[in-house]
Amino acid sequence: MSARLTPGDEAPAFTLPDADGNEVSLADHKGRKVIVYFYPAALTPGCTKQACDFTDNLDLLAGAGYDVIGISPDKPEKLAKFREKENLKVTLLADPDKKVLDAYGAYGEKKNYGRTYMGVIRSTIVVDEQGRVEHALYNVRATGHVAKIIKDLGI
């Protein structure tokens, strides 16, 4: 498990396949602010709520200069199914090797009902136009998280 990012850190570069298998890089968004959020699994209740909240607020976020990218360990085929089923508009990227999840500190030890295991830590990293971390939020809740980000960013 790698260290968590903090404001001022350089955001780790990445290139991952989207739901359609096209490569998407953080560098593609240079000059724009990017909200990169990490979630455990497509088509699960909490992750669906979070993805729908981001989709519902996408126009507001884009109008304020933010792009939104969701990353999970799911394969592109599952992300495509998730996007179609929930009518999602956010960019969904696949990280089955968990290399990007790890680089962002969003994969590590979790505890649930007294059990310890390795998994995705629901996290949101806001990257500025220069590729630096502006906000790093870990162990966030799926419900109400997008509203909190909007408030914190002053949008």
XYZ file of C-alpha atoms in Angstrom, residues 52-124:
73
model
C -25.245 9.001 -10.274
C -24.536 11.970 -7.963
C -21.490 12.910 -10.048
C -23.522 12.516 -13.259
C -26.364 14.663 -11.851
C -23.864 17.423 -10.986
C -21.626 17.094 -14.043
C -22.888 20.266 -15.757
C -22.338 22.286 -12.578
C -18.827 20.856 -12.106
C -17.891 21.252 -15.790
C -19.172 24.837 -15.711
C -16.781 25.505 -12.832
C -13.903 24.018 -14.875
C -13.794 20.476 -13.480
C -13.648 17.190 -15.382
C -14.717 14.046 -13.490
C -13.058 10.632 -13.779
C -14.140 7.550 -11.843
C -11.645 4.691 -11.435
C -12.344 1.163 -10.194
C -10.675 -2.248 -10.552
C -13.517 -3.370 -12.857
C -12.858 -4.409 -16.453
C -14.028 -2.080 -19.293
C -16.921 -4.443 -20.183
C -18.394 -4.125 -16.686
C -17.932 -0.334 -16.771
C -19.829 -0.190 -20.088
C -22.685 -2.182 -18.544
C -22.657 0.150 -15.499
C -22.702 3.265 -17.714
C -25.582 1.960 -19.845
C -27.688 0.651 -16.957
C -27.390 3.856 -14.892
C -27.153 6.329 -17.802
C -23.841 7.682 -16.461
C -22.078 10.638 -18.080
C -18.823 10.588 -16.076
C -15.690 9.057 -17.581
C -15.186 5.595 -16.061
C -11.737 4.019 -16.208
C -10.658 0.428 -15.553
C -7.686 -0.343 -13.291
C -7.814 -4.149 -12.881
C -4.096 -4.271 -11.930
C -4.799 -1.668 -9.197
C -1.586 0.201 -10.091
C -3.278 3.623 -10.244
C -5.423 2.860 -7.188
C -2.199 2.061 -5.331
C -0.320 5.117 -6.661
C -3.105 7.358 -5.326
C -3.238 5.616 -1.933
C -6.754 4.360 -2.718
C -6.014 0.666 -2.237
C -5.082 -0.842 1.071
C -6.126 -2.447 4.299
C -9.792 -2.151 5.239
C -11.778 -3.343 8.205
C -15.386 -4.440 8.039
C -17.332 -6.268 10.744
C -14.082 -7.118 12.523
C -12.518 -8.605 9.398
C -9.347 -7.097 7.887
C -8.762 -7.374 4.138
C -7.234 -5.530 1.173
C -9.585 -3.443 -0.932
C -10.413 -0.150 -2.604
C -10.572 2.787 -0.210
C -13.311 5.109 -1.470
C -11.326 8.275 -2.182
C -11.495 11.516 -4.128
